[in-house]
Amino acid sequence: MGSIAKKILQEHMVEGVFEVGKEIGIKIDQTMTQDATGTMAYLQFEAMKMDRVKTELSVSIVDHNTIQADFKNPDDHRYLQSVAAKFGIKFSRPGNGICHQVFLERFARPGKTLVGSDSHTPTAGGMGQIAIGVGGLDVAVAMGGGLFYLKTPTIVGIKLTGQLTDYVTAKDVILELLRRVNVKGGRGKILEYFGPGVKTLSVPERATITNMGAETGATTSIFPSDEITKSFLKLEKREDQWVEIPEGTEGDYDEIIEIDLSTVEPLVAKPHSPGNVVPISELYGMKVDQVAIGSCTNSSLKDLETVGALLKGRKIAPHTVLAIAPGSRQVLEQIANDGALGHIVSAGARILESACGPCIGMGFAPKTDATVVRTFNRNFYGRTGNKSANAYLVSPEVAVAAAVYGEITDPKKLGPYPAFTFPEEIHIDDSMILEPPADGKDVEIIRGPNIAPLPPFEPLPEDFNNIEVVIKVEDDITTDHIMPAGAKILPLRSNLPEISKYVFEQVDPEFYNRALAAKEQGGGAIIAGDNYGQGSSREHAALAPMYLGVKFKITKSFARIHRDNLINSGIVPLTFVNPADYDAIAQGDKLSIKGLASALKAGTTPIIVRNDTQNKDIQVTYDMSERDRQIVIAGGKLNYVSM
Ligand code: MIC
Ligand code: SF4
């Protein structure tokens, strides 16, 4: 017995002390990248001059950039495919599915550790593994055999009792948790599920919950590995990879949150935050223009079989459009073979590729002022590809009801709930996952014009002078605000000079020019409120500002992955000693810091930031381990690991 998370972490711990808040270094068994963060991760891995990855398993999956409006996406794909072959990485080809769904089906293993360059990597926690979303550089280091460092998290036991009722789903369970803890409540924590309700949930349902656990800010989420896990692995013809990891008991946790599954009701996250959760009944009658079903949260076989059964013999409302993106080729093939896809097509749904698609603004953008209902995990401002749209996050069942009736309504209107049972057997075909050759020596890396080399990283100077506050923003700024995605910008992920032009574009289109001008004069600083950099793991939200001359950021607090990405990029993450000092700095102010490098080297705090414009001193501090500080002083992790 004991907490599962603690057990797996301790088994993999190579450095540190397992005490909440203290840093530990863990060995990583598996890595995963997707294409939008992967190109940068592999450019960084190349810079580390290794011949081969040192992990048990490394997988590169292409799922974000699949529109191929011009040469950029396919150039990235070619680059990724050649890098995978060279360094011994499996390569899941475009069209094979969304990284987390493919990973869950084909690679996730109970008891293993995984880092992935995507914030929803905890999806694999549904299989009983420690799966953590990180920046690309941390994946590169793990591929090279380096440890992953994190602060020992608090382990929260989420006790599930009872059983879900008809039309209430795993999505509603995680929305219920978000309703209670919101988008900051999980920070510094691992959410570990236990209790009698666990055995009522299949692996894909567990994965829906651990996937969207990322929205609480948690380090990861995890379920035990039991007979249900075994049966899922058996279906995937990987039964030999099953190990039992029994659930913990109440005494094993630092904190307990109880959810009685039988009392959960269908919920919805309203614009523009996954934490803005209310019962769907509050929105009954709200007209819906567009419905999208898919994403790494809700596109499993169970989800799409249910959608197929509910759409059977029905048509979508004339004023509502519906699109469906199956999570993987495996799911698509299965629903094609057993008829569910036919019902979906007959109902009038548009079938999208097995990829992220509309979840990341890659196509299927809604019309002006649209009300959009999605089964996804994020509804941040502008993420649909249309800033005037309002996006609501729901379960597939509620989404089907919205598509059929053209409004948010009680899904029970669709009739008796179609019970889902897994088929005896499914067709397993890994031909879209390319195995690397035994020796990659002769493989040539193919670089199209979209693959720009990494810029130089500069060591931290002792003093900063004449640093202009290039932007001041409020609480809960997401990495989508800092570095937007979507069909126009996402193809530039391999090209820092180009993508940098879009930093903060949706918040302040003048940011780029202002930052460039400040760079000429000494550099820029960013001032922000609480939970700065929540959401996506994209390290471009750190690398692009670095490229634009941003030297430090002062906030009330940072979200974990973004803070790590800043350190890895050589930008100093500072926090106000007195949060009220947020008001003592305005955009355009000039700041200076004396002796910063020495203070960081010695670990002294507070540090004085002089606001030269307002003639005022402000105390700031930092939350960085000794190694973090050394990385920042070196000018980022690449400089640090090559020292
Ligand atoms: C997302 O859901 O925001 C993404 C796109 O998958 C990101 C990664 C990225 O920006 O490439 C994430 O969740 O980390
Ligand atoms: Fe892809 Fe959306 Fe999942 Fe991110 S959240 S990995 S964009 S499906």
XYZ file of C-alpha atoms and ligand atoms in Angstrom:
665
model
C 0.000 0.000 0.000
C 1.033 3.654 0.047
C 0.577 6.450 -2.415
C 1.223 5.282 -5.982
C 2.825 8.550 -6.991
C 5.240 8.414 -4.086
C 6.104 4.793 -4.818
C 6.883 5.398 -8.507
C 8.754 8.630 -7.822
C 10.846 7.042 -5.092
C 11.657 4.059 -7.300
C 12.980 6.483 -9.919
C 14.622 8.959 -7.579
C 18.347 9.344 -8.114
C 18.963 12.633 -6.290
C 17.395 14.670 -3.529
C 15.160 14.133 -0.524
C 11.515 13.176 -0.819
C 10.050 15.943 1.314
C 7.328 18.277 0.095
C 8.923 21.345 -1.488
C 12.435 19.839 -1.694
C 13.945 19.151 -5.085
C 14.285 15.594 -6.406
C 15.928 14.307 -9.583
C 14.168 11.349 -11.196
C 15.194 8.965 -13.943
C 12.913 9.123 -16.955
C 11.972 5.872 -18.719
C 9.963 7.274 -21.613
C 9.713 10.528 -23.571
C 7.128 11.825 -25.978
C 7.069 14.871 -28.216
C 4.485 16.283 -30.568
C 5.467 18.235 -33.677
C 4.634 21.771 -32.509
C 7.046 21.536 -29.586
C 9.090 18.668 -31.002
C 11.074 20.497 -33.666
C 12.550 22.777 -30.987
C 13.189 19.822 -28.660
C 15.095 17.978 -31.389
C 17.064 21.069 -32.451
C 18.109 21.239 -28.803
C 18.859 17.515 -28.686
C 21.020 17.909 -31.777
C 22.904 20.734 -30.054
C 23.708 18.285 -27.236
C 25.762 16.202 -29.706
C 24.552 12.736 -28.738
C 24.397 9.749 -31.086
C 21.339 8.066 -29.723
C 18.602 8.536 -27.130
C 19.271 6.815 -23.817
C 15.677 6.204 -22.728
C 13.761 2.906 -22.760
C 11.376 4.464 -25.240
C 11.178 7.781 -27.052
C 8.324 8.597 -29.396
C 7.797 11.529 -31.760
C 4.181 12.058 -32.783
C 2.880 14.454 -35.457
C -0.600 15.728 -34.645
C -0.685 19.525 -34.270
C 0.568 20.907 -37.574
C -1.215 18.814 -40.160
C -3.011 21.383 -42.298
C -0.114 21.745 -44.746
C -1.273 25.022 -46.251
C 2.253 25.421 -47.658
C 5.717 23.858 -47.320
C 6.196 24.633 -43.616
C 4.253 21.783 -41.983
C 5.557 19.063 -44.317
C 9.095 20.409 -43.888
C 8.704 19.971 -40.149
C 7.353 16.432 -40.636
C 10.350 15.467 -42.786
C 12.767 16.932 -40.298
C 11.102 15.084 -37.409
C 11.005 11.796 -39.311
C 14.701 11.998 -40.188
C 15.726 13.024 -36.661
C 13.721 10.123 -35.215
C 15.456 7.641 -37.498
C 18.866 9.085 -36.691
C 18.569 9.085 -32.920
C 16.531 5.919 -32.312
C 13.068 7.386 -31.781
C 9.767 5.853 -32.890
C 7.874 8.121 -35.278
C 4.082 8.243 -35.394
C 3.202 9.629 -38.797
C 0.731 12.464 -39.388
C -2.773 10.992 -39.477
C -2.014 8.298 -36.917
C -3.648 10.296 -34.165
C -3.348 12.749 -31.301
C -0.169 12.241 -29.280
C -1.850 11.468 -25.951
C -4.407 9.089 -27.416
C -1.768 7.240 -29.459
C 0.550 7.117 -26.475
C -2.176 5.775 -24.188
C -3.129 3.068 -26.653
C 0.298 1.935 -27.775
C 2.977 2.990 -25.284
C 1.791 3.976 -21.800
C 2.942 1.495 -19.149
C 1.997 1.278 -15.490
C 4.828 2.112 -13.121
C 6.980 3.968 -15.662
C 8.003 7.617 -15.754
C 7.291 9.756 -18.810
C 8.033 13.354 -19.709
C 6.331 14.841 -22.742
C 6.635 18.224 -24.410
C 2.943 18.875 -24.041
C 0.990 19.920 -20.982
C -1.531 17.092 -21.375
C 1.101 14.384 -21.002
C -0.619 13.369 -17.699
C -3.209 11.614 -19.904
C -0.966 8.551 -19.515
C -1.572 8.766 -15.757
C -4.830 6.975 -16.568
C -2.620 3.935 -17.120
C -0.924 4.225 -13.718
C 2.271 5.955 -14.705
C 3.920 9.208 -13.648
C 3.529 11.336 -16.757
C 4.612 14.968 -16.617
C 4.271 17.782 -19.151
C 7.491 19.774 -19.568
C 9.232 22.103 -22.012
C 11.050 20.702 -25.039
C 14.482 21.241 -23.539
C 13.638 19.104 -20.518
C 12.562 16.350 -22.915
C 15.831 16.745 -24.832
C 17.810 16.376 -21.611
C 15.770 13.300 -20.596
C 16.386 11.745 -24.030
C 20.078 12.245 -23.377
C 19.762 10.276 -20.140
C 19.639 13.342 -17.858
C 17.426 13.423 -14.785
C 14.231 15.418 -14.574
C 14.155 17.713 -11.550
C 11.033 18.769 -9.753
C 10.009 19.892 -6.325
C 8.540 17.037 -4.310
C 4.838 17.621 -4.788
C 2.062 17.394 -2.244
C 0.038 14.266 -2.982
C -3.690 14.842 -2.914
C -5.954 11.810 -2.713
C -9.080 12.188 -4.796
C -11.489 9.701 -3.277
C -14.090 8.484 -5.731
C -17.194 6.829 -4.340
C -20.435 5.743 -5.984
C -20.981 5.384 -9.687
C -21.768 7.786 -12.520
C -25.399 7.950 -13.572
C -26.651 7.905 -17.174
C -25.385 10.793 -19.279
C -22.881 11.846 -16.631
C -19.321 11.143 -17.687
C -15.647 11.248 -16.809
C -15.542 14.744 -18.322
C -18.038 15.890 -15.714
C -15.858 14.410 -12.966
C -12.883 16.533 -13.960
C -15.115 19.566 -14.518
C -16.464 18.992 -11.000
C -12.917 19.007 -9.676
C -12.160 22.189 -11.632
C -15.323 23.733 -10.226
C -13.908 23.104 -6.758
C -10.194 23.911 -7.171
C -10.153 26.120 -10.289
C -7.138 26.674 -12.560
C -4.630 27.264 -9.761
C -5.734 24.724 -7.155
C -3.519 21.882 -8.329
C -0.228 23.745 -8.375
C 2.622 21.863 -6.709
C 0.386 18.811 -6.346
C -0.130 15.359 -7.775
C -3.778 14.351 -7.918
C -4.031 10.642 -7.153
C -7.334 8.798 -7.495
C -8.472 6.062 -5.133
C -11.623 4.665 -3.578
C -14.437 2.358 -4.658
C -15.446 4.572 -7.592
C -12.154 3.916 -9.389
C -13.150 0.470 -10.581
C -16.260 1.873 -12.275
C -14.096 3.800 -14.741
C -12.390 2.368 -17.843
C -8.851 3.408 -18.800
C -9.977 5.960 -21.433
C -12.343 7.500 -18.864
C -9.523 7.681 -16.336
C -7.387 9.268 -19.046
C -10.026 11.950 -19.697
C -9.757 12.845 -16.026
C -5.946 12.849 -15.822
C -5.749 14.726 -19.134
C -7.791 17.663 -17.989
C -6.246 17.555 -14.541
C -3.582 19.675 -16.282
C -6.078 22.544 -16.180
C -5.870 22.653 -12.368
C -2.147 23.411 -12.672
C -1.287 20.032 -11.093
C 2.110 18.462 -11.762
C 0.269 15.337 -12.863
C -2.659 13.045 -12.048
C -2.589 9.276 -11.618
C -4.879 6.256 -11.256
C -3.939 2.833 -9.879
C -3.155 -0.063 -12.209
C -5.760 -2.787 -11.663
C -7.747 -5.454 -13.515
C -9.370 -2.727 -15.620
C -5.946 -1.501 -16.677
C -5.045 -5.085 -17.498
C -8.108 -5.574 -19.694
C -7.330 -2.366 -21.625
C -3.744 -3.515 -22.182
C -5.107 -6.898 -23.285
C -7.332 -5.203 -25.855
C -4.215 -3.374 -27.068
C -2.379 -6.738 -27.209
C 0.089 -5.494 -24.606
C -1.077 -7.537 -21.631
C 2.506 -8.561 -20.889
C 3.230 -4.926 -19.977
C 0.729 -4.881 -17.143
C 1.882 -4.682 -13.559
C -0.447 -4.223 -10.658
C -0.131 -0.992 -8.699
C -2.704 -1.110 -5.920
C -4.422 2.084 -4.872
C -3.503 3.988 -1.743
C -5.600 4.499 1.355
C -6.708 7.688 3.074
C -3.701 7.815 5.372
C -1.322 7.990 2.401
C -2.319 11.487 1.339
C -1.468 15.008 2.416
C -4.988 16.114 1.595
C -8.240 14.392 0.527
C -10.939 15.579 -1.847
C -14.001 13.369 -2.098
C -16.208 13.102 -5.149
C -19.338 10.966 -5.002
C -19.758 9.966 -8.638
C -23.461 9.315 -8.187
C -24.105 12.977 -7.370
C -22.070 14.514 -10.192
C -24.211 16.258 -12.810
C -23.470 17.303 -16.414
C -21.286 20.388 -16.248
C -19.909 23.013 -18.606
C -16.878 25.314 -18.489
C -17.928 28.743 -19.738
C -15.723 31.245 -21.615
C -12.800 31.841 -21.300
C -11.466 29.493 -18.649
C -11.706 25.745 -17.984
C -12.240 26.671 -14.343
C -15.403 28.662 -15.016
C -17.680 25.664 -14.380
C -21.472 25.582 -13.872
C -24.184 22.894 -14.316
C -25.384 22.724 -17.920
C -28.906 23.304 -16.632
C -27.955 26.958 -16.064
C -27.509 27.317 -19.825
C -30.513 25.363 -21.100
C -31.928 27.008 -24.193
C -28.711 28.785 -25.206
C -28.454 28.600 -29.018
C -25.333 26.866 -30.321
C -23.705 27.632 -33.684
C -20.908 25.122 -33.749
C -20.116 21.813 -32.046
C -16.766 20.014 -32.151
C -16.095 16.572 -30.711
C -12.530 15.349 -30.366
C -9.183 16.381 -28.803
C -6.970 14.427 -26.434
C -9.657 14.766 -23.740
C -12.613 13.135 -25.435
C -11.934 11.175 -28.591
C -11.470 7.610 -27.357
C -13.306 4.595 -28.700
C -15.779 4.817 -25.836
C -16.483 8.472 -26.590
C -16.999 8.034 -30.308
C -19.003 4.795 -30.045
C -21.350 6.640 -27.700
C -21.530 9.599 -30.073
C -22.300 7.211 -32.963
C -25.038 5.451 -30.993
C -26.624 8.762 -29.987
C -26.535 10.192 -33.517
C -28.009 7.048 -35.071
C -31.075 7.974 -37.100
C -30.804 11.659 -36.163
C -29.823 14.832 -38.026
C -28.039 17.872 -36.715
C -29.989 21.123 -36.324
C -29.984 23.334 -39.458
C -28.316 26.298 -37.750
C -25.635 24.191 -36.038
C -22.519 22.654 -37.572
C -20.830 19.593 -36.130
C -17.315 18.272 -36.672
C -15.714 15.160 -35.251
C -12.001 14.367 -35.015
C -11.317 10.798 -33.829
C -8.407 10.596 -31.391
C -6.448 8.029 -33.321
C -6.405 5.995 -36.461
C -7.172 2.988 -34.282
C -10.389 4.626 -33.076
C -11.288 5.767 -36.589
C -10.756 2.305 -38.034
C -12.821 0.695 -35.309
C -15.800 3.057 -35.662
C -15.549 2.679 -39.452
C -15.704 -1.097 -39.168
C -18.518 -1.365 -36.691
C -20.912 1.213 -38.093
C -20.670 4.116 -35.631
C -18.925 6.273 -38.223
C -21.829 5.687 -40.624
C -24.299 7.080 -38.069
C -22.051 10.074 -37.477
C -21.744 10.804 -41.204
C -25.484 10.313 -41.831
C -26.313 12.765 -39.075
C -24.471 15.475 -40.994
C -21.209 15.655 -39.073
C -18.065 16.739 -40.830
C -15.263 14.256 -40.314
C -11.887 15.790 -39.531
C -8.503 14.141 -39.478
C -7.321 12.243 -36.396
C -5.336 15.197 -35.076
C -5.595 18.186 -32.721
C -7.333 20.261 -35.384
C -9.817 22.815 -34.020
C -8.585 22.326 -30.444
C -5.523 24.361 -31.337
C -7.190 26.587 -33.915
C -6.013 24.520 -36.875
C -9.105 24.792 -39.003
C -12.864 24.718 -38.262
C -12.754 28.239 -36.813
C -16.240 29.416 -35.868
C -18.166 32.282 -37.447
C -18.230 35.794 -35.994
C -19.738 35.986 -32.496
C -20.370 32.246 -32.528
C -21.425 30.190 -29.535
C -19.254 27.112 -29.707
C -19.597 23.850 -27.792
C -16.538 21.612 -27.631
C -15.451 18.440 -25.872
C -11.945 19.855 -25.492
C -9.981 20.902 -22.420
C -9.267 24.584 -23.083
C -11.444 27.521 -24.024
C -8.909 30.308 -23.656
C -9.651 33.588 -25.357
C -8.968 33.435 -29.100
C -7.990 29.757 -29.123
C -10.767 28.739 -31.526
C -9.168 30.927 -34.172
C -11.841 33.600 -33.755
C -11.547 36.156 -30.978
C -15.259 36.965 -31.119
C -16.314 33.373 -30.378
C -17.423 32.081 -26.992
C -16.357 28.488 -26.356
C -18.012 26.127 -23.845
C -16.423 22.840 -22.774
C -18.652 19.798 -22.232
C -18.837 15.991 -22.485
C -19.442 14.283 -25.856
C -22.992 13.425 -24.729
C -23.877 17.061 -24.037
C -22.167 18.028 -27.306
C -24.344 15.598 -29.297
C -27.497 16.974 -27.673
C -26.343 20.510 -28.565
C -25.733 19.505 -32.186
C -29.078 17.733 -32.555
C -31.257 20.299 -30.791
C -29.177 23.333 -31.732
C -28.996 24.492 -28.147
C -27.637 23.483 -24.765
C -30.161 21.049 -23.434
C -30.610 17.999 -21.236
C -28.912 15.091 -23.046
C -31.503 12.736 -21.537
C -33.797 13.993 -24.301
C -31.777 11.720 -26.590
C -33.428 8.675 -25.005
C -32.078 5.707 -23.029
C -28.325 5.949 -22.430
C -26.402 3.662 -24.797
C -24.251 1.447 -22.596
C -20.757 0.997 -23.979
C -18.746 -2.194 -23.667
C -15.357 -2.705 -25.241
C -15.321 -5.146 -28.158
C -13.667 -8.542 -27.597
C -10.974 -7.599 -30.028
C -9.858 -4.571 -32.019
C -7.571 -4.369 -35.019
C -4.094 -3.363 -33.895
C -1.975 -1.955 -36.691
C 1.258 -0.122 -35.929
C 2.283 0.407 -39.534
C 1.925 4.184 -39.070
C 4.535 4.063 -36.319
C 7.950 3.887 -37.947
C 10.705 2.012 -36.142
C 14.139 3.659 -36.223
C 16.951 1.671 -37.823
C 19.277 -0.149 -35.435
C 22.038 2.295 -36.304
C 21.300 5.877 -37.323
C 24.830 6.819 -38.370
C 24.041 7.036 -42.058
C 20.700 8.792 -41.684
C 20.804 12.311 -43.013
C 18.769 14.957 -41.218
C 16.538 16.779 -43.670
C 16.090 20.500 -43.026
C 13.742 22.555 -45.147
C 13.792 26.356 -45.121
C 11.316 26.432 -42.210
C 13.878 24.976 -39.808
C 15.834 27.945 -38.469
C 18.909 27.393 -36.292
C 18.698 28.192 -32.582
C 19.810 31.701 -31.564
C 22.761 32.077 -29.185
C 21.977 32.112 -25.460
C 23.832 34.766 -23.453
C 25.091 34.295 -19.889
C 23.452 36.486 -17.255
C 25.263 39.827 -16.770
C 26.043 41.066 -13.271
C 23.862 44.179 -13.607
C 20.840 45.109 -15.655
C 20.455 48.770 -16.623
C 17.823 50.625 -18.571
C 15.447 47.685 -18.855
C 12.075 48.834 -20.153
C 8.823 47.284 -18.935
C 7.592 46.215 -22.353
C 4.244 44.959 -21.128
C 2.274 44.744 -17.914
C -0.471 42.102 -17.715
C -2.938 40.849 -15.109
C -3.577 37.460 -13.364
C -3.927 34.045 -15.059
C -2.224 35.001 -18.311
C -1.906 31.799 -20.374
C 0.877 30.789 -22.715
C -1.791 31.121 -25.425
C -1.842 34.857 -24.629
C 1.948 35.070 -24.734
C 2.539 32.941 -27.811
C -0.689 32.269 -29.700
C -1.175 29.113 -31.794
C -3.620 28.673 -34.708
C -3.287 28.057 -38.414
C -1.208 31.177 -39.123
C 1.309 31.033 -36.277
C 1.701 27.338 -35.440
C 3.597 26.535 -38.670
C 6.344 28.903 -37.457
C 7.271 26.821 -34.422
C 10.635 25.828 -35.941
C 11.561 29.391 -36.743
C 12.112 31.643 -33.729
C 12.820 34.894 -35.621
C 9.522 34.543 -37.487
C 7.303 33.329 -34.644
C 8.619 36.089 -32.365
C 6.662 38.614 -34.411
C 3.462 37.251 -32.852
C 4.335 37.387 -29.151
C 1.369 38.893 -27.236
C -0.255 39.603 -30.582
C -3.792 39.143 -29.259
C -3.176 41.206 -26.149
C -1.225 44.060 -27.689
C -0.282 44.022 -31.392
C 2.385 46.692 -30.770
C 4.342 44.435 -28.427
C 6.778 43.172 -31.034
C 7.953 46.599 -32.180
C 8.179 47.902 -28.640
C 10.213 44.889 -27.475
C 12.589 45.214 -30.428
C 13.157 48.899 -29.675
C 13.797 48.108 -25.992
C 16.204 45.340 -26.982
C 18.366 47.938 -28.708
C 18.472 50.008 -25.484
C 19.396 47.188 -23.072
C 16.429 44.847 -22.990
C 12.892 44.407 -21.734
C 11.031 43.183 -18.664
C 7.513 41.797 -18.268
C 5.322 42.485 -15.229
C 2.410 40.169 -14.457
C -0.045 39.023 -11.802
C -0.723 35.589 -10.371
C -0.349 32.196 -12.141
C 1.517 33.712 -15.067
C 2.085 31.284 -17.962
C -0.602 28.724 -17.116
C -1.801 26.291 -19.782
C 0.249 25.009 -22.664
C 3.832 23.820 -22.231
C 5.034 25.659 -25.340
C 8.567 26.846 -24.634
C 8.201 29.338 -27.452
C 6.397 31.461 -24.841
C 9.827 31.783 -23.221
C 12.194 31.417 -26.175
C 10.486 34.029 -28.356
C 10.499 36.749 -25.646
C 14.157 35.817 -24.995
C 14.821 36.361 -28.679
C 13.116 39.763 -28.367
C 15.456 40.814 -25.582
C 13.288 40.108 -22.516
C 15.687 39.654 -19.586
C 13.459 39.057 -16.585
C 9.836 38.814 -15.592
C 8.393 39.938 -12.283
C 5.066 38.386 -11.336
C 2.936 37.612 -8.305
C 3.464 33.923 -9.151
C 4.320 31.614 -12.065
C 2.785 28.409 -13.396
C 5.233 25.487 -13.134
C 6.041 24.606 -16.747
C 6.404 28.209 -17.857
C 8.691 29.011 -14.938
C 10.894 26.052 -15.918
C 10.876 27.158 -19.554
C 11.976 30.669 -18.559
C 14.882 29.279 -16.559
C 15.809 26.976 -19.442
C 15.784 29.991 -21.785
C 17.880 32.158 -19.475
C 15.099 34.600 -18.516
C 15.050 35.282 -14.762
C 11.661 34.527 -13.125
C 11.283 36.936 -10.203
C 8.315 37.420 -7.876
C 7.231 40.387 -5.777
C 8.017 40.088 -2.068
C 5.049 42.336 -1.502
C 2.384 41.618 -4.160
C 1.051 45.179 -3.766
C 4.252 46.405 -5.461
C 2.665 45.193 -8.680
C 1.041 48.637 -8.653
C 4.380 50.399 -8.268
C 5.498 49.563 -11.806
C 3.887 50.784 -14.997
C 4.368 49.793 -18.589
C 7.196 51.869 -20.075
C 9.029 52.306 -16.745
C 12.781 51.800 -16.796
C 14.193 49.305 -14.292
C 17.673 48.371 -13.135
C 19.066 45.603 -10.936
C 22.567 45.688 -9.466
C 24.500 42.524 -8.653
C 21.852 40.098 -9.882
C 24.231 37.346 -10.993
C 26.148 37.468 -7.696
C 22.939 37.396 -5.669
C 21.687 34.377 -7.593
C 25.028 32.636 -7.269
C 24.984 33.144 -3.510
C 21.276 32.418 -3.219
C 20.602 35.680 -1.404
C 17.229 37.319 -1.349
C 15.483 39.752 -1.546
C 16.859 41.443 -4.620
C 16.287 45.149 -5.126
C 14.800 46.267 -8.413
C 15.172 49.998 -8.907
C 12.327 51.640 -10.761
C 14.353 54.511 -12.246
C 11.281 56.138 -13.770
C 9.311 56.319 -10.517
C 12.358 56.647 -8.293
C 11.382 53.708 -6.153
C 12.998 50.487 -4.947
C 11.032 47.254 -5.079
C 11.932 44.017 -3.342
C 11.689 40.854 -5.386
C 12.566 37.243 -4.697
C 12.687 33.941 -6.572
C 11.739 30.318 -6.222
C 14.733 28.573 -7.800
C 16.841 25.648 -6.656
C 20.605 25.989 -6.745
C 20.686 24.196 -10.080
C 17.944 26.450 -11.476
C 20.051 29.460 -10.527
C 23.134 28.017 -12.149
C 21.134 27.411 -15.325
C 19.908 31.005 -15.413
C 23.396 32.341 -14.754
C 24.753 30.204 -17.609
C 22.155 31.783 -19.924
C 19.846 28.768 -20.116
C 19.908 25.022 -20.013
C 21.698 24.380 -23.294
C 24.664 26.452 -22.152
C 24.464 24.766 -18.749
C 24.482 21.173 -20.025
C 27.303 21.883 -22.452
C 29.497 23.499 -19.773
C -2.132 22.913 -26.182
O -3.064 22.161 -25.953
O -2.112 24.097 -25.828
C -0.927 22.363 -26.910
C -0.896 22.987 -28.236
O -1.053 20.970 -27.072
C 0.300 22.685 -26.063
C 1.584 22.454 -26.688
C 1.958 23.449 -27.718
O 1.724 24.632 -27.565
O 2.564 23.002 -28.697
C 0.327 22.062 -24.678
O -0.703 21.738 -24.130
O 1.399 21.958 -24.077
Fe -3.737 18.630 -29.142
Fe -5.668 20.020 -28.037
Fe -4.684 17.940 -26.798
Fe -3.209 20.147 -27.003
S -5.127 19.925 -25.880
S -2.527 18.038 -27.372
S -3.853 20.860 -29.025
S -5.796 17.918 -28.730
